[in-house]
CSV table of C-alpha atoms and ligand atoms in Angstrom, one decimal:
chain,number,residue,atom,x,y,z
A,1,UNK,CA,17.0,14.2,8.2
A,2,UNK,CA,13.8,12.1,8.2
A,3,UNK,CA,13.0,12.7,11.8
A,4,UNK,CA,13.7,16.4,11.5
A,5,UNK,CA,11.4,16.6,8.5
A,6,UNK,CA,8.6,14.9,10.4
A,7,UNK,CA,8.4,18.0,12.6
A,8,UNK,CA,7.4,20.1,9.7
A,9,UNK,CA,6.0,17.9,7.0
A,10,UNK,CA,2.2,17.5,7.2
A,11,UNK,CA,-0.5,17.0,4.6
A,12,UNK,CA,2.0,16.8,1.8
A,13,UNK,CA,-0.9,15.7,-0.4
A,14,UNK,CA,-1.5,19.4,-0.8
A,15,UNK,CA,1.5,21.2,0.9
A,16,UNK,CA,4.5,19.6,-0.9
A,17,UNK,CA,6.4,22.1,-3.0
A,18,UNK,CA,8.6,19.6,-4.9
A,19,UNK,CA,6.7,16.8,-6.7
A,20,UNK,CA,9.7,14.6,-6.5
A,21,UNK,CA,11.4,13.0,-3.4
A,22,UNK,CA,10.5,10.8,-0.5
A,23,UNK,CA,8.2,11.9,2.3
A,24,UNK,CA,8.8,11.8,6.0
A,25,UNK,CA,5.4,12.9,7.1
A,26,UNK,CA,4.1,10.9,10.1
A,27,UNK,CA,2.6,7.8,8.6
A,28,UNK,CA,-0.4,7.8,11.0
A,29,UNK,CA,-1.7,11.3,10.2
A,30,UNK,CA,-2.3,13.8,7.5
A,31,UNK,CA,-4.1,13.7,4.2
A,32,UNK,CA,-3.7,10.3,2.5
A,33,UNK,CA,-2.7,10.7,-1.1
A,34,UNK,CA,-0.9,7.7,-2.7
A,35,UNK,CA,2.6,7.7,-1.3
A,36,UNK,CA,2.1,11.3,-0.1
A,37,UNK,CA,2.2,12.5,-3.7
A,38,UNK,CA,0.6,15.8,-4.6
A,39,UNK,CA,-3.0,15.7,-5.4
A,40,UNK,CA,-3.5,17.5,-8.7
A,41,UNK,CA,-5.7,17.7,-11.8
A,42,UNK,CA,-2.9,19.5,-13.6
A,43,UNK,CA,-0.7,16.9,-15.3
A,44,UNK,CA,1.8,19.4,-16.7
A,45,UNK,CA,5.2,17.8,-16.2
A,46,UNK,CA,3.8,14.7,-14.5
A,47,UNK,CA,5.4,11.4,-15.5
A,48,UNK,CA,3.0,9.0,-13.7
A,49,UNK,CA,-0.6,9.7,-12.7
A,50,UNK,CA,-2.0,7.5,-10.0
A,51,UNK,CA,-5.8,7.5,-10.1
A,52,UNK,CA,-8.6,5.7,-8.4
A,53,UNK,CA,-11.6,4.1,-10.1
A,54,UNK,CA,-13.8,3.1,-7.2
A,55,UNK,CA,-16.3,1.0,-9.3
A,56,UNK,CA,-17.4,-2.4,-8.0
A,57,UNK,CA,-20.7,-3.1,-9.7
A,58,UNK,CA,-19.4,-5.8,-12.0
A,59,UNK,CA,-18.6,-8.4,-9.4
A,60,UNK,CA,-19.8,-12.0,-9.4
A,61,UNK,CA,-19.6,-12.4,-5.7
A,62,UNK,CA,-18.4,-10.2,-2.8
A,63,UNK,CA,-18.5,-6.4,-3.5
A,64,UNK,CA,-16.5,-3.7,-1.7
A,65,UNK,CA,-13.7,-2.7,-4.1
A,66,UNK,CA,-15.2,0.7,-4.3
A,67,UNK,CA,-13.4,1.3,-1.1
A,68,UNK,CA,-10.1,0.0,-2.6
A,69,UNK,CA,-8.5,3.3,-3.7
A,70,UNK,CA,-9.0,5.0,-0.4
A,71,UNK,CA,-7.7,2.0,1.6
A,72,UNK,CA,-4.6,1.6,-0.7
A,73,UNK,CA,-3.8,5.3,-0.3
A,74,UNK,CA,-4.0,5.0,3.5
A,75,UNK,CA,-1.8,1.8,3.5
A,76,UNK,CA,0.7,3.6,1.3
A,77,UNK,CA,1.5,6.2,3.9
A,78,UNK,CA,3.9,3.8,5.5
A,79,UNK,CA,5.8,3.3,2.3
A,80,UNK,CA,6.5,6.9,1.4
A,81,UNK,CA,9.7,7.0,3.5
A,82,UNK,CA,11.8,4.7,1.5
A,83,UNK,CA,12.5,3.7,-2.1
A,84,UNK,CA,11.0,0.2,-2.8
A,85,UNK,CA,13.5,-2.4,-1.7
A,86,UNK,CA,15.7,-4.1,-4.1
A,87,UNK,CA,15.4,-1.9,-7.2
A,88,UNK,CA,18.6,0.1,-6.6
A,89,UNK,CA,17.0,3.4,-7.5
A,90,UNK,CA,14.3,5.7,-6.2
A,91,UNK,CA,11.4,6.1,-8.6
A,92,UNK,CA,9.9,8.9,-6.5
A,93,UNK,CA,13.0,11.0,-7.0
A,94,UNK,CA,13.4,10.2,-10.6
A,95,UNK,CA,9.8,10.6,-11.7
A,96,UNK,CA,7.2,13.2,-11.1
A,97,UNK,CA,4.5,11.0,-9.6
A,98,UNK,CA,1.1,12.7,-8.9
A,99,UNK,CA,-2.1,11.5,-7.3
A,100,UNK,CA,-4.7,12.5,-9.9
A,101,UNK,CA,-7.5,11.6,-7.5
A,102,UNK,CA,-10.5,9.5,-8.3
A,103,UNK,CA,-12.6,9.3,-11.4
A,104,UNK,CA,-16.1,10.8,-10.9
A,105,UNK,CA,-19.1,8.9,-12.0
A,106,UNK,CA,-22.8,8.5,-11.3
A,107,UNK,CA,-23.0,5.2,-9.3
A,108,UNK,CA,-26.6,4.7,-10.5
A,109,UNK,CA,-25.8,5.1,-14.2
A,110,UNK,CA,-23.6,2.1,-14.8
A,111,UNK,CA,-23.9,2.1,-18.6
A,112,UNK,CA,-22.1,5.4,-18.6
A,113,UNK,CA,-19.1,4.1,-16.7
A,114,UNK,CA,-17.1,2.3,-19.4
A,115,UNK,CA,-16.8,5.3,-21.8
A,116,UNK,CA,-16.1,7.5,-18.9
A,117,UNK,CA,-13.2,5.3,-17.8
A,118,UNK,CA,-11.8,5.3,-21.4
A,119,UNK,CA,-11.9,9.1,-21.5
A,120,UNK,CA,-10.4,9.4,-18.0
A,121,UNK,CA,-7.4,7.3,-18.8
A,122,UNK,CA,-7.1,8.7,-22.3
A,123,UNK,CA,-6.8,12.2,-20.9
A,124,UNK,CA,-4.0,11.1,-18.6
A,125,UNK,CA,-2.2,9.5,-21.5
A,126,UNK,CA,-2.7,12.6,-23.8
A,127,UNK,CA,-1.2,14.7,-21.0
A,128,UNK,CA,2.0,12.7,-21.4
A,129,UNK,CA,1.6,10.7,-18.2
A,130,UNK,CA,1.5,7.0,-17.6
A,131,UNK,CA,-1.7,5.9,-15.7
A,132,UNK,CA,-1.4,3.7,-12.7
A,133,UNK,CA,-4.9,2.9,-11.6
A,134,UNK,CA,-6.2,1.7,-8.2
A,135,UNK,CA,-9.5,-0.3,-8.6
A,136,UNK,CA,-12.2,-1.0,-8.4
A,137,UNK,CA,-13.1,-4.4,-9.7
A,138,UNK,CA,-11.4,-6.0,-12.7
A,139,UNK,CA,-14.0,-4.8,-15.2
A,140,UNK,CA,-12.3,-1.4,-15.2
A,141,UNK,CA,-9.3,-2.8,-17.1
A,142,UNK,CA,-11.4,-3.3,-20.3
A,143,UNK,CA,-12.1,0.4,-20.9
A,144,UNK,CA,-8.6,1.2,-19.8
A,145,UNK,CA,-7.3,-1.1,-22.4
A,146,UNK,CA,-9.5,0.6,-25.0
A,147,UNK,CA,-7.7,3.9,-24.1
A,148,UNK,CA,-4.4,2.1,-24.5
A,149,UNK,CA,-5.4,0.5,-27.9
A,150,UNK,CA,-6.6,3.8,-29.3
A,151,UNK,CA,-3.1,5.2,-28.9
A,152,UNK,CA,-0.9,2.1,-29.3
A,153,UNK,CA,-2.9,-0.4,-31.3
A,154,UNK,CA,-3.5,-3.8,-29.8
A,155,UNK,CA,-1.2,-4.0,-26.8
A,156,UNK,CA,0.7,-6.7,-25.0
A,157,UNK,CA,-0.8,-7.7,-21.6
A,158,UNK,CA,0.7,-9.2,-18.4
A,159,UNK,CA,-2.2,-10.3,-16.2
A,160,UNK,CA,-1.7,-11.5,-12.6
A,161,UNK,CA,-4.9,-13.2,-11.5
A,162,UNK,CA,-6.4,-16.4,-10.0
A,163,UNK,CA,-8.9,-16.3,-12.9
A,164,UNK,CA,-8.5,-16.0,-16.6
A,165,UNK,CA,-11.3,-13.5,-17.0
A,166,UNK,CA,-12.0,-15.0,-20.4
A,167,UNK,CA,-15.4,-16.5,-19.9
A,168,UNK,CA,-17.6,-16.2,-22.9
A,169,UNK,CA,-19.6,-12.9,-23.0
A,170,UNK,CA,-20.9,-11.7,-26.4
A,171,UNK,CA,-23.4,-9.3,-25.0
A,172,UNK,CA,-22.0,-5.8,-25.5
A,173,UNK,CA,-24.1,-4.4,-22.7
A,174,UNK,CA,-22.9,-6.7,-20.0
A,175,UNK,CA,-20.5,-5.2,-17.5
A,176,UNK,CA,-18.7,-8.1,-15.8
A,177,UNK,CA,-15.3,-8.4,-14.1
A,178,UNK,CA,-15.0,-12.0,-15.2
A,179,UNK,CA,-15.0,-11.3,-18.9
A,180,UNK,CA,-12.8,-8.3,-19.3
A,181,UNK,CA,-10.1,-10.2,-21.2
A,182,UNK,CA,-12.5,-12.1,-23.4
A,183,UNK,CA,-13.9,-8.8,-24.6
A,184,UNK,CA,-10.5,-7.1,-24.9
A,185,UNK,CA,-9.4,-9.9,-27.2
A,186,UNK,CA,-12.6,-10.0,-29.2
A,187,UNK,CA,-12.5,-6.3,-29.6
A,188,UNK,CA,-8.9,-6.2,-30.7
A,189,UNK,CA,-7.7,-4.2,-27.8
A,190,UNK,CA,-4.9,-6.7,-27.0
A,191,UNK,CA,-3.0,-9.2,-29.1
A,192,UNK,CA,-3.6,-12.6,-27.5
A,193,UNK,CA,-0.3,-13.8,-28.9
A,194,UNK,CA,1.3,-11.1,-26.6
A,195,UNK,CA,-0.9,-11.8,-23.6
A,196,UNK,CA,0.2,-13.8,-20.6
A,197,UNK,CA,-1.8,-14.7,-17.5
A,198,UNK,CA,0.2,-15.5,-14.3
A,199,UNK,CA,-1.1,-17.2,-11.2
A,200,UNK,CA,-4.2,-18.8,-12.7
A,201,UNK,CA,-5.9,-21.6,-10.7
A,202,UNK,CA,-9.4,-21.8,-12.1
A,203,UNK,CA,-10.4,-23.9,-15.1
A,204,UNK,CA,-11.2,-22.3,-18.4
A,205,UNK,CA,-10.5,-24.6,-21.3
A,206,UNK,CA,-10.6,-22.0,-24.0
A,207,UNK,CA,-7.5,-19.8,-23.5
A,208,UNK,CA,-8.3,-17.7,-26.6
A,209,UNK,CA,-4.6,-17.9,-27.4
A,210,UNK,CA,-3.4,-16.3,-24.1
A,211,UNK,CA,-0.3,-17.9,-22.6
A,212,UNK,CA,-1.3,-19.4,-19.2
A,213,UNK,CA,1.3,-19.6,-16.5
A,214,UNK,CA,-0.8,-21.1,-13.8
A,215,UNK,CA,0.0,-20.9,-10.1
A,216,UNK,CA,1.2,-24.5,-9.9
A,217,UNK,CA,3.7,-23.9,-12.7
A,218,UNK,CA,5.0,-20.8,-10.9
A,219,UNK,CA,5.4,-22.8,-7.7
A,220,UNK,CA,7.1,-25.8,-9.4
A,221,UNK,CA,9.3,-24.1,-12.0
A,222,UNK,CA,10.2,-21.0,-10.0
A,223,UNK,CA,10.4,-17.2,-10.5
A,224,UNK,CA,13.2,-17.2,-13.0
A,225,UNK,CA,11.6,-19.7,-15.4
A,226,UNK,CA,8.3,-17.8,-15.1
A,227,UNK,CA,10.0,-14.5,-15.9
A,228,UNK,CA,11.7,-16.0,-19.0
A,229,UNK,CA,8.3,-17.2,-20.3
A,230,UNK,CA,6.6,-13.8,-19.6
A,231,UNK,CA,9.4,-12.0,-21.5
A,232,UNK,CA,9.2,-14.4,-24.4
A,233,UNK,CA,5.5,-13.5,-24.8
A,234,UNK,CA,5.6,-9.7,-24.5
A,235,UNK,CA,9.0,-9.0,-25.9
A,236,UNK,CA,9.5,-5.3,-26.3
A,237,UNK,CA,6.0,-4.5,-27.3
A,238,UNK,CA,4.0,-1.8,-25.5
A,239,UNK,CA,2.8,-3.7,-22.5
A,240,UNK,CA,0.0,-3.1,-20.0
A,241,UNK,CA,0.3,-4.8,-16.6
A,242,UNK,CA,-2.9,-5.6,-14.7
A,243,UNK,CA,-2.6,-7.1,-11.2
A,244,UNK,CA,-5.8,-8.7,-9.8
A,245,UNK,CA,-4.9,-8.9,-6.1
A,246,UNK,CA,-6.5,-12.4,-6.0
A,247,UNK,CA,-3.4,-13.6,-7.8
A,248,UNK,CA,-2.0,-13.6,-4.3
A,249,UNK,CA,-3.0,-16.5,-2.0
A,250,UNK,CA,-5.8,-15.6,0.4
A,251,UNK,CA,-3.2,-15.9,3.2
A,252,UNK,CA,-1.6,-12.7,1.8
A,253,UNK,CA,-4.7,-11.0,0.3
A,254,UNK,CA,-7.9,-12.2,2.0
A,255,UNK,CA,-9.8,-9.0,1.3
A,256,UNK,CA,-11.0,-9.7,-2.2
A,257,UNK,CA,-14.2,-10.7,-3.9
A,258,UNK,CA,-13.4,-14.1,-5.3
A,259,UNK,CA,-10.4,-15.7,-3.3
A,260,UNK,CA,-8.9,-19.0,-4.4
A,261,UNK,CA,-6.3,-21.0,-2.5
A,262,UNK,CA,-3.0,-22.1,-3.8
A,263,UNK,CA,-2.0,-18.6,-5.0
A,264,UNK,CA,1.2,-16.6,-5.2
A,265,UNK,CA,3.0,-15.6,-2.1
A,266,UNK,CA,3.7,-11.9,-1.8
A,267,UNK,CA,7.5,-12.6,-2.2
A,268,UNK,CA,6.8,-14.4,-5.5
A,269,UNK,CA,4.8,-11.4,-6.7
A,270,UNK,CA,7.5,-9.0,-5.6
A,271,UNK,CA,10.2,-11.0,-7.3
A,272,UNK,CA,8.2,-11.3,-10.5
A,273,UNK,CA,7.4,-7.6,-10.7
A,274,UNK,CA,11.0,-6.7,-10.1
A,275,UNK,CA,12.2,-9.3,-12.5
A,276,UNK,CA,10.2,-7.7,-15.3
A,277,UNK,CA,12.4,-4.6,-15.2
A,278,UNK,CA,13.1,-3.5,-18.7
A,279,UNK,CA,9.8,-4.3,-20.3
A,280,UNK,CA,8.2,-1.6,-22.4
A,281,UNK,CA,5.5,-0.8,-19.9
A,282,UNK,CA,2.8,1.8,-20.8
A,283,UNK,CA,0.6,1.6,-17.7
A,284,UNK,CA,-0.8,-0.6,-15.1
A,285,UNK,CA,-3.4,-1.2,-12.4
A,286,UNK,CA,-4.1,-3.1,-9.2
A,287,UNK,CA,-7.7,-4.2,-8.8
A,288,UNK,CA,-10.0,-6.2,-6.6
A,289,UNK,CA,-8.9,-5.0,-3.2
A,290,UNK,CA,-12.0,-5.1,-1.1
A,291,UNK,CA,-11.5,-3.5,2.3
A,292,UNK,CA,-14.8,-4.8,3.9
A,293,UNK,CA,-13.2,-8.3,3.7
A,294,UNK,CA,-9.8,-7.1,4.6
A,295,UNK,CA,-9.9,-7.5,8.4
A,296,UNK,CA,-6.2,-7.0,9.0
A,297,UNK,CA,-5.5,-4.5,6.3
A,298,UNK,CA,-3.0,-6.9,4.7
A,299,UNK,CA,-4.8,-6.8,1.3
A,300,UNK,CA,-4.6,-3.0,1.1
A,301,UNK,CA,-0.9,-3.2,2.1
A,302,UNK,CA,-0.3,-5.7,-0.7
A,303,UNK,CA,-2.2,-3.5,-3.2
A,304,UNK,CA,-0.1,-0.5,-2.2
A,305,UNK,CA,3.1,-2.5,-2.6
A,306,UNK,CA,2.0,-3.7,-6.1
A,307,UNK,CA,1.2,-0.1,-7.2
A,308,UNK,CA,4.6,1.1,-6.0
A,309,UNK,CA,6.3,-1.7,-7.8
A,310,UNK,CA,4.4,-0.8,-11.0
A,311,UNK,CA,5.8,2.7,-10.7
A,312,UNK,CA,9.3,1.4,-10.2
A,313,UNK,CA,8.8,-0.9,-13.2
A,314,UNK,CA,7.7,2.0,-15.3
A,315,UNK,CA,10.6,4.2,-14.2
A,316,UNK,CA,13.3,1.6,-14.8
A,317,UNK,CA,13.8,2.4,-18.5
A,318,UNK,CA,13.7,6.1,-17.8
A,319,UNK,CA,16.7,6.2,-15.4
A,320,UNK,CA,19.4,8.6,-16.6
B,401,MN,MN1,-9.4,-12.8,-10.1
B,402,MN,MN1,-9.5,-10.7,-12.5
């Protein structure tokens, strides 16, 4: 069936009739939407809207994540054939997943970007869809969380990251990927008692009340113990999941702005995301994929897998 379909399926980003189902279009050609989903700005009936925010002007070191959404979409074309391994169901057949395209913005008017992101994500949520965002640097998660909090109140947060992103930043005009969580906490967008950061391996003595499950603890105590701790923090509260690709070790994700050794292996990340099945997830993102530093494409591949896992995680509670 798959091989037969490859003779006719092409450019499913704009030719597919059924928004649900796997795709057998040749991986190496055609228009590259995320997982060959339909590109649309009409979210009627859409369960999950994948969207790119190619903003990278908040970085402390190497830029390039503005190219992230495009690279992740291209990498995803190899994954559209199969349901993600190990879940036991196919989220692409269960859910109507659309590629909502990228957020437009004036690259030279950075001050305008945060409110634009909040409005962009808010519009997706108000249409009844869950946003899965492809970054972009980690700053974008702050205005995304504002859209979440406006509709849910202070939310629970699971952050995968090498960095806490809670460095002190009391200047409301600063736009910095290293302080998104500091500001989200100070602005009441998240409840720090329901926030957990996984994979951390940079020092920041003031945790602001966030539970830190650093990378050594994951390595030493294992995936199951880590999962139990994450679940104990977020419970069944509305939970946003943000995945900074530098949570992975540079061996698995070299193409990122601020790589740190000693990180998670991709199998650990996969096991952690799958092990979270059942949480009350309201949206998620994968950020900090920087294609100019991604010489093998491994980082974009990892980013694509993370985004697909986030969709599977969202769909889990919605199985019939
Ligand atoms: Mn980071
Ligand atoms: Mn980060």
